[in-house]
């Protein structure tokens, strides 16, 4: 169960949501898309197109050539005693994992021909059946659980039964869970009418995921939830919790420290299935940026200050911005990128 805290305007979290579904199409997995805002059919039509291996290599080659052309100029500007230090890799992993997608293009309909997908659009579900409520859970969550359970059992994803066909994975995507559109008031009130409706839904959902061949990603407008206790329960009921912080409309959008990025990635929790502890990554400061064709997540590090005419005020602004970084990769980069004037 992957839980994604939406950015303020939901732009980048929705893109990450589409990446999860697009990977399922390329890998031949079955899809289940649930939403109360946008129709699942429209979501699937906007999935990014996969990049072929040859196209991906060509783009990497162009970037590598551009980097090499700037190496000589940088070596003339950076202090001599820092030239021999190893360069920091921008990408957290050096090996190719999974597939890459072009966000400027949509996936061709031919790729969907062999993909089996199911949809859950809340307005249609509410109009087809009468309202119901039980076990202190609103009707929208109950209908969604029933729909997921039915697909798991009918399509052969139940792990307790022997598989009659070739094994595959069910990818479940739930968009903006907990919002007002789902009939929940946790985003509009500090003391909601039912504080346990969402957590009960997640508890039952995690039980379904544990005994089935399925994986789920959920996006939630965490910035609208005023009750911190609810977010703590949601975190405990999830395997992976990732938050996206967009720079749109914030002071960091014009801060020179973050000029190369569009937001920060906060990894609040990583999986620890069947173990008491989890592997802790040495990379704490992550940022994302949306390039012309790709959405990338990189290590956050300070750019070098190469100007001799930088005013004291600008240096003070950078120094104050550096304090915002946690004591991890960002602090290491500050030491490496500091110049000798």
Short mmCIF file of C-alpha atoms in Angstrom, two decimals:
data_model
loop_
_atom_site.label_atom_id
_atom_site.label_comp_id
_atom_site.label_asym_id
_atom_site.label_seq_id
_atom_site.Cartn_x
_atom_site.Cartn_y
_atom_site.Cartn_z
CA UNK A 1 0.00 0.00 0.00
CA UNK A 2 1.64 3.21 -1.25
CA UNK A 3 0.24 6.41 0.22
CA UNK A 4 1.02 9.68 -1.57
CA UNK A 5 0.38 13.05 0.04
CA UNK A 6 -0.80 15.35 -2.73
CA UNK A 7 0.91 18.64 -3.47
CA UNK A 8 -1.12 21.80 -2.92
CA UNK A 9 -2.66 21.90 -6.39
CA UNK A 10 -2.52 18.16 -7.09
CA UNK A 11 -0.51 18.56 -10.29
CA UNK A 12 2.54 16.42 -9.60
CA UNK A 13 0.81 13.82 -7.42
CA UNK A 14 -1.65 13.20 -10.25
CA UNK A 15 1.31 12.70 -12.60
CA UNK A 16 2.86 10.18 -10.20
CA UNK A 17 -0.51 8.43 -10.07
CA UNK A 18 -0.48 8.10 -13.87
CA UNK A 19 3.07 6.74 -13.82
CA UNK A 20 1.93 3.91 -11.53
CA UNK A 21 -0.90 2.97 -13.90
CA UNK A 22 1.25 3.33 -17.03
CA UNK A 23 3.81 0.90 -15.60
CA UNK A 24 0.99 -1.60 -15.14
CA UNK A 25 -0.03 -1.31 -18.79
CA UNK A 26 3.55 -1.84 -20.03
CA UNK A 27 4.08 -4.82 -17.69
CA UNK A 28 0.79 -6.48 -18.66
CA UNK A 29 -0.91 -6.07 -15.27
CA UNK A 30 -4.63 -5.64 -14.68
CA UNK A 31 -5.77 -2.19 -13.57
CA UNK A 32 -8.43 -0.96 -11.17
CA UNK A 33 -8.92 2.82 -11.16
CA UNK A 34 -11.18 4.53 -8.60
CA UNK A 35 -12.04 8.21 -8.50
CA UNK A 36 -14.74 10.56 -7.25
CA UNK A 37 -13.61 13.55 -9.29
CA UNK A 38 -12.33 12.54 -12.72
CA UNK A 39 -13.79 9.66 -14.68
CA UNK A 40 -11.36 6.68 -14.80
CA UNK A 41 -11.76 6.50 -18.58
CA UNK A 42 -10.32 10.00 -18.92
CA UNK A 43 -7.46 9.16 -16.55
CA UNK A 44 -6.44 6.15 -18.63
CA UNK A 45 -6.61 8.16 -21.85
CA UNK A 46 -4.02 10.59 -20.46
CA UNK A 47 -1.38 8.04 -19.39
CA UNK A 48 2.13 9.02 -20.57
CA UNK A 49 3.62 7.18 -23.53
CA UNK A 50 6.50 4.78 -22.77
CA UNK A 51 9.96 5.62 -24.06
CA UNK A 52 11.63 2.94 -26.14
CA UNK A 53 15.11 1.83 -25.06
CA UNK A 54 16.75 3.40 -28.13
CA UNK A 55 15.01 6.73 -27.55
CA UNK A 56 16.00 6.68 -23.91
CA UNK A 57 19.66 5.99 -24.73
CA UNK A 58 19.74 8.80 -27.28
CA UNK A 59 18.37 11.28 -24.75
CA UNK A 60 20.91 10.15 -22.16
CA UNK A 61 23.67 10.57 -24.72
CA UNK A 62 22.59 14.13 -25.49
CA UNK A 63 22.54 15.01 -21.79
CA UNK A 64 25.94 13.43 -21.22
CA UNK A 65 27.42 15.43 -24.12
CA UNK A 66 26.05 18.66 -22.70
CA UNK A 67 27.51 17.86 -19.28
CA UNK A 68 30.97 17.09 -20.68
CA UNK A 69 31.02 20.36 -22.64
CA UNK A 70 30.54 22.28 -19.41
CA UNK A 71 33.10 20.34 -17.40
CA UNK A 72 36.07 22.39 -18.63
CA UNK A 73 34.39 25.70 -17.86
CA UNK A 74 33.41 24.54 -14.40
CA UNK A 75 36.92 23.31 -13.68
CA UNK A 76 38.27 26.80 -14.39
CA UNK A 77 35.84 28.42 -11.96
CA UNK A 78 35.75 26.01 -9.01
CA UNK A 79 38.54 26.22 -6.46
CA UNK A 80 41.46 23.92 -7.29
CA UNK A 81 41.32 21.91 -4.07
CA UNK A 82 37.72 20.86 -4.79
CA UNK A 83 38.33 19.74 -8.38
CA UNK A 84 39.44 16.22 -7.47
CA UNK A 85 36.50 15.49 -5.19
CA UNK A 86 34.04 12.90 -6.56
CA UNK A 87 30.99 14.40 -8.23
CA UNK A 88 27.59 13.86 -6.72
CA UNK A 89 25.24 11.72 -8.77
CA UNK A 90 21.91 13.44 -9.31
CA UNK A 91 19.90 10.24 -9.61
CA UNK A 92 19.46 8.17 -6.42
CA UNK A 93 20.08 4.97 -8.41
CA UNK A 94 22.59 4.47 -11.16
CA UNK A 95 20.96 1.46 -12.83
CA UNK A 96 17.91 1.52 -15.06
CA UNK A 97 14.85 0.26 -13.22
CA UNK A 98 11.44 -0.22 -14.73
CA UNK A 99 10.39 1.87 -17.69
CA UNK A 100 10.54 5.54 -18.60
CA UNK A 101 7.74 7.65 -20.02
CA UNK A 102 7.29 10.74 -22.14
CA UNK A 103 4.88 13.10 -20.37
CA UNK A 104 4.53 15.21 -23.52
CA UNK A 105 2.74 12.35 -25.30
CA UNK A 106 -0.14 10.07 -24.37
CA UNK A 107 -0.09 6.31 -24.58
CA UNK A 108 -1.29 4.85 -27.87
CA UNK A 109 -4.62 2.96 -27.82
CA UNK A 110 -2.87 -0.14 -29.22
CA UNK A 111 -1.16 -0.71 -25.86
CA UNK A 112 -4.55 -0.94 -24.13
CA UNK A 113 -5.82 -3.72 -26.35
CA UNK A 114 -4.19 -6.45 -24.26
CA UNK A 115 -4.77 -4.67 -20.92
CA UNK A 116 -7.72 -5.61 -18.75
CA UNK A 117 -8.90 -2.76 -16.56
CA UNK A 118 -11.78 -2.01 -14.23
CA UNK A 119 -13.14 1.34 -13.12
CA UNK A 120 -14.98 2.76 -10.12
CA UNK A 121 -16.55 6.20 -10.60
CA UNK A 122 -18.33 7.24 -7.40
CA UNK A 123 -21.12 9.40 -8.93
CA UNK A 124 -22.20 6.47 -11.12
CA UNK A 125 -22.05 4.04 -8.19
CA UNK A 126 -24.19 6.28 -5.96
CA UNK A 127 -26.83 6.72 -8.65
CA UNK A 128 -27.15 2.99 -9.29
CA UNK A 129 -27.59 1.86 -5.65
CA UNK A 130 -29.37 3.32 -2.61
CA UNK A 131 -27.35 5.00 0.15
CA UNK A 132 -26.05 2.71 2.85
CA UNK A 133 -23.95 3.07 5.99
CA UNK A 134 -22.67 0.49 8.44
CA UNK A 135 -19.78 -0.13 10.83
CA UNK A 136 -19.20 3.66 11.14
CA UNK A 137 -17.98 3.83 7.54
CA UNK A 138 -19.54 6.03 4.89
CA UNK A 139 -21.26 4.49 1.90
CA UNK A 140 -18.58 5.54 -0.62
CA UNK A 141 -15.85 3.58 1.19
CA UNK A 142 -18.10 0.54 1.60
CA UNK A 143 -18.95 0.46 -2.12
CA UNK A 144 -15.28 0.83 -3.03
CA UNK A 145 -14.23 -2.03 -0.77
CA UNK A 146 -16.97 -4.26 -2.16
CA UNK A 147 -15.90 -3.46 -5.71
CA UNK A 148 -12.21 -4.20 -5.00
CA UNK A 149 -13.08 -7.43 -3.21
CA UNK A 150 -15.30 -8.57 -6.07
CA UNK A 151 -12.54 -7.98 -8.65
CA UNK A 152 -9.95 -9.79 -6.53
CA UNK A 153 -12.09 -12.90 -6.16
CA UNK A 154 -13.69 -12.99 -9.61
CA UNK A 155 -10.54 -12.27 -11.61
CA UNK A 156 -8.36 -14.81 -9.77
CA UNK A 157 -6.13 -12.53 -7.69
CA UNK A 158 -6.99 -14.22 -4.40
CA UNK A 159 -3.75 -15.61 -3.00
CA UNK A 160 -5.49 -18.33 -0.99
CA UNK A 161 -6.89 -20.06 -4.10
CA UNK A 162 -4.72 -21.87 -6.67
CA UNK A 163 -4.23 -19.82 -9.82
CA UNK A 164 -6.03 -21.24 -12.85
CA UNK A 165 -4.24 -18.98 -15.32
CA UNK A 166 -0.92 -17.25 -15.70
CA UNK A 167 -0.18 -15.16 -12.63
CA UNK A 168 -0.29 -11.40 -12.95
CA UNK A 169 -0.74 -8.41 -10.66
CA UNK A 170 -3.75 -6.21 -10.00
CA UNK A 171 -2.73 -2.55 -9.76
CA UNK A 172 -5.25 -0.50 -7.78
CA UNK A 173 -5.22 3.30 -8.04
CA UNK A 174 -7.48 5.44 -5.82
CA UNK A 175 -7.47 9.18 -6.49
CA UNK A 176 -7.90 11.91 -3.81
CA UNK A 177 -9.26 9.61 -1.13
CA UNK A 178 -10.60 11.41 1.94
CA UNK A 179 -11.72 14.52 0.05
CA UNK A 180 -15.21 16.00 0.25
CA UNK A 181 -16.12 14.27 -3.00
CA UNK A 182 -15.88 10.91 -1.20
CA UNK A 183 -18.40 12.09 1.41
CA UNK A 184 -15.75 12.45 4.11
CA UNK A 185 -15.36 15.62 6.18
CA UNK A 186 -11.83 15.11 7.51
CA UNK A 187 -10.58 17.81 5.10
CA UNK A 188 -13.18 20.39 6.09
CA UNK A 189 -13.35 20.09 9.87
CA UNK A 190 -10.86 19.69 12.69
CA UNK A 191 -13.43 17.56 14.54
CA UNK A 192 -15.03 15.46 11.74
CA UNK A 193 -18.26 13.59 12.27
CA UNK A 194 -16.54 10.23 11.99
CA UNK A 195 -12.78 10.29 12.56
CA UNK A 196 -12.39 6.54 12.04
CA UNK A 197 -14.14 6.05 8.71
CA UNK A 198 -10.98 6.44 6.60
CA UNK A 199 -8.78 4.39 8.92
CA UNK A 200 -11.29 1.54 8.98
CA UNK A 201 -11.34 1.57 5.20
CA UNK A 202 -7.53 1.36 5.07
CA UNK A 203 -7.46 -1.43 7.65
CA UNK A 204 -9.81 -3.59 5.57
CA UNK A 205 -8.05 -2.66 2.33
CA UNK A 206 -4.67 -3.66 3.70
CA UNK A 207 -6.13 -7.03 4.65
CA UNK A 208 -7.32 -7.52 1.06
CA UNK A 209 -3.89 -6.56 -0.31
CA UNK A 210 -2.05 -8.92 2.05
CA UNK A 211 -3.91 -12.00 0.86
CA UNK A 212 -4.06 -11.15 -2.84
CA UNK A 213 -1.74 -10.52 -5.76
CA UNK A 214 -2.31 -6.79 -5.80
CA UNK A 215 -0.65 -3.46 -5.13
CA UNK A 216 -2.36 -0.14 -4.42
CA UNK A 217 -1.48 3.55 -4.64
CA UNK A 218 -3.65 6.16 -2.93
CA UNK A 219 -3.40 9.94 -3.22
CA UNK A 220 -4.75 12.06 -0.38
CA UNK A 221 -4.94 15.87 0.11
CA UNK A 222 -2.98 15.75 3.36
CA UNK A 223 -2.48 19.54 3.43
CA UNK A 224 -6.23 19.95 3.99
CA UNK A 225 -6.44 17.54 6.95
CA UNK A 226 -6.29 19.57 10.17
CA UNK A 227 -6.40 16.66 12.60
CA UNK A 228 -2.85 15.33 12.95
CA UNK A 229 -4.05 12.18 14.74
CA UNK A 230 -5.80 11.04 11.55
CA UNK A 231 -2.61 11.40 9.51
CA UNK A 232 -0.65 9.42 12.09
CA UNK A 233 -3.16 6.56 11.85
CA UNK A 234 -3.07 6.69 8.05
CA UNK A 235 0.74 6.49 8.12
CA UNK A 236 0.68 3.47 10.44
CA UNK A 237 -1.78 1.68 8.16
CA UNK A 238 0.34 2.23 5.03
CA UNK A 239 3.50 0.50 3.85
CA UNK A 240 5.03 3.43 1.98
CA UNK A 241 4.21 7.08 2.66
CA UNK A 242 5.58 9.75 0.32
CA UNK A 243 4.77 13.46 0.35
CA UNK A 244 5.13 15.90 -2.54
CA UNK A 245 5.73 19.58 -1.77
CA UNK A 246 5.32 21.84 -4.79
CA UNK A 247 7.05 25.22 -5.04
CA UNK A 248 4.09 26.77 -6.88
CA UNK A 249 2.88 29.82 -4.97
CA UNK A 250 5.52 29.53 -2.24
CA UNK A 251 8.65 31.51 -1.39
CA UNK A 252 10.84 28.66 -2.60
CA UNK A 253 9.61 29.18 -6.16
CA UNK A 254 11.80 32.31 -6.45
CA UNK A 255 14.55 31.10 -4.12
CA UNK A 256 17.85 30.68 -6.04
CA UNK A 257 18.59 27.56 -4.01
CA UNK A 258 15.72 25.68 -5.67
CA UNK A 259 15.85 27.24 -9.14
CA UNK A 260 16.52 23.88 -10.82
CA UNK A 261 13.62 22.05 -9.15
CA UNK A 262 9.84 22.19 -9.00
CA UNK A 263 9.32 20.67 -5.56
CA UNK A 264 10.54 18.44 -2.75
CA UNK A 265 9.93 14.75 -2.10
CA UNK A 266 9.48 13.73 1.54
CA UNK A 267 9.82 10.00 2.25
CA UNK A 268 7.96 9.60 5.54
CA UNK A 269 7.90 5.80 5.64
CA UNK A 270 9.26 2.88 3.60
CA UNK A 271 8.07 -0.76 3.68
CA UNK A 272 9.15 -3.18 6.39
CA UNK A 273 7.17 -6.25 5.41
CA UNK A 274 7.79 -9.34 7.56
CA UNK A 275 10.47 -7.56 9.59
CA UNK A 276 10.74 -5.33 12.65
CA UNK A 277 12.99 -2.71 11.05
CA UNK A 278 13.40 -1.34 7.55
CA UNK A 279 16.34 -0.36 5.43
CA UNK A 280 17.15 3.32 5.88
CA UNK A 281 18.38 5.17 2.82
CA UNK A 282 21.40 7.45 3.13
CA UNK A 283 19.65 9.99 0.87
CA UNK A 284 17.39 12.27 2.89
CA UNK A 285 17.05 15.32 0.66
CA UNK A 286 15.16 14.59 -2.56
CA UNK A 287 13.68 16.99 -5.08
CA UNK A 288 11.70 16.56 -8.28
CA UNK A 289 11.53 18.49 -11.49
CA UNK A 290 9.41 18.20 -14.59
CA UNK A 291 11.53 18.29 -17.69
CA UNK A 292 10.25 18.68 -21.20
CA UNK A 293 9.53 14.96 -21.47
CA UNK A 294 10.21 13.34 -18.10
CA UNK A 295 9.37 13.65 -14.43
CA UNK A 296 12.55 12.99 -12.46
CA UNK A 297 13.41 12.65 -8.77
CA UNK A 298 16.97 13.63 -7.85
CA UNK A 299 19.19 14.29 -4.88
CA UNK A 300 18.89 17.88 -3.72
CA UNK A 301 22.17 19.77 -3.58
CA UNK A 302 23.19 23.40 -3.65
CA UNK A 303 24.36 24.91 -6.94
CA UNK A 304 27.87 26.44 -6.91
CA UNK A 305 28.10 30.18 -6.38
CA UNK A 306 30.40 31.16 -9.27
CA UNK A 307 29.90 34.91 -9.35
CA UNK A 308 32.52 37.25 -7.86
CA UNK A 309 30.04 40.13 -7.77
CA UNK A 310 27.39 38.47 -5.63
CA UNK A 311 26.16 40.93 -3.03
CA UNK A 312 26.24 40.18 0.66
CA UNK A 313 22.46 40.17 0.74
CA UNK A 314 22.32 37.37 -1.85
CA UNK A 315 24.82 35.31 0.12
CA UNK A 316 22.77 35.79 3.26
CA UNK A 317 19.65 34.61 1.44
CA UNK A 318 21.45 31.45 0.33
CA UNK A 319 22.74 30.88 3.83
CA UNK A 320 19.23 31.18 5.27
CA UNK A 321 17.89 28.83 2.58
CA UNK A 322 20.57 26.28 3.37
CA UNK A 323 19.25 26.04 6.92
CA UNK A 324 16.00 24.66 5.53
CA UNK A 325 17.74 21.49 4.37
CA UNK A 326 17.93 18.55 6.72
CA UNK A 327 21.26 17.22 7.89
CA UNK A 328 21.73 14.71 5.09
CA UNK A 329 22.73 14.83 1.47
CA UNK A 330 22.12 18.58 1.37
CA UNK A 331 24.60 19.26 4.16
CA UNK A 332 27.22 17.12 2.46
CA UNK A 333 26.69 18.98 -0.81
CA UNK A 334 27.08 22.35 0.91
CA UNK A 335 30.55 21.33 2.06
CA UNK A 336 31.53 20.07 -1.36
CA UNK A 337 30.18 23.00 -3.36
CA UNK A 338 31.49 25.79 -1.15
CA UNK A 339 33.98 27.93 -3.05
CA UNK A 340 37.27 29.38 -1.94
CA UNK A 341 37.17 33.14 -2.51
#
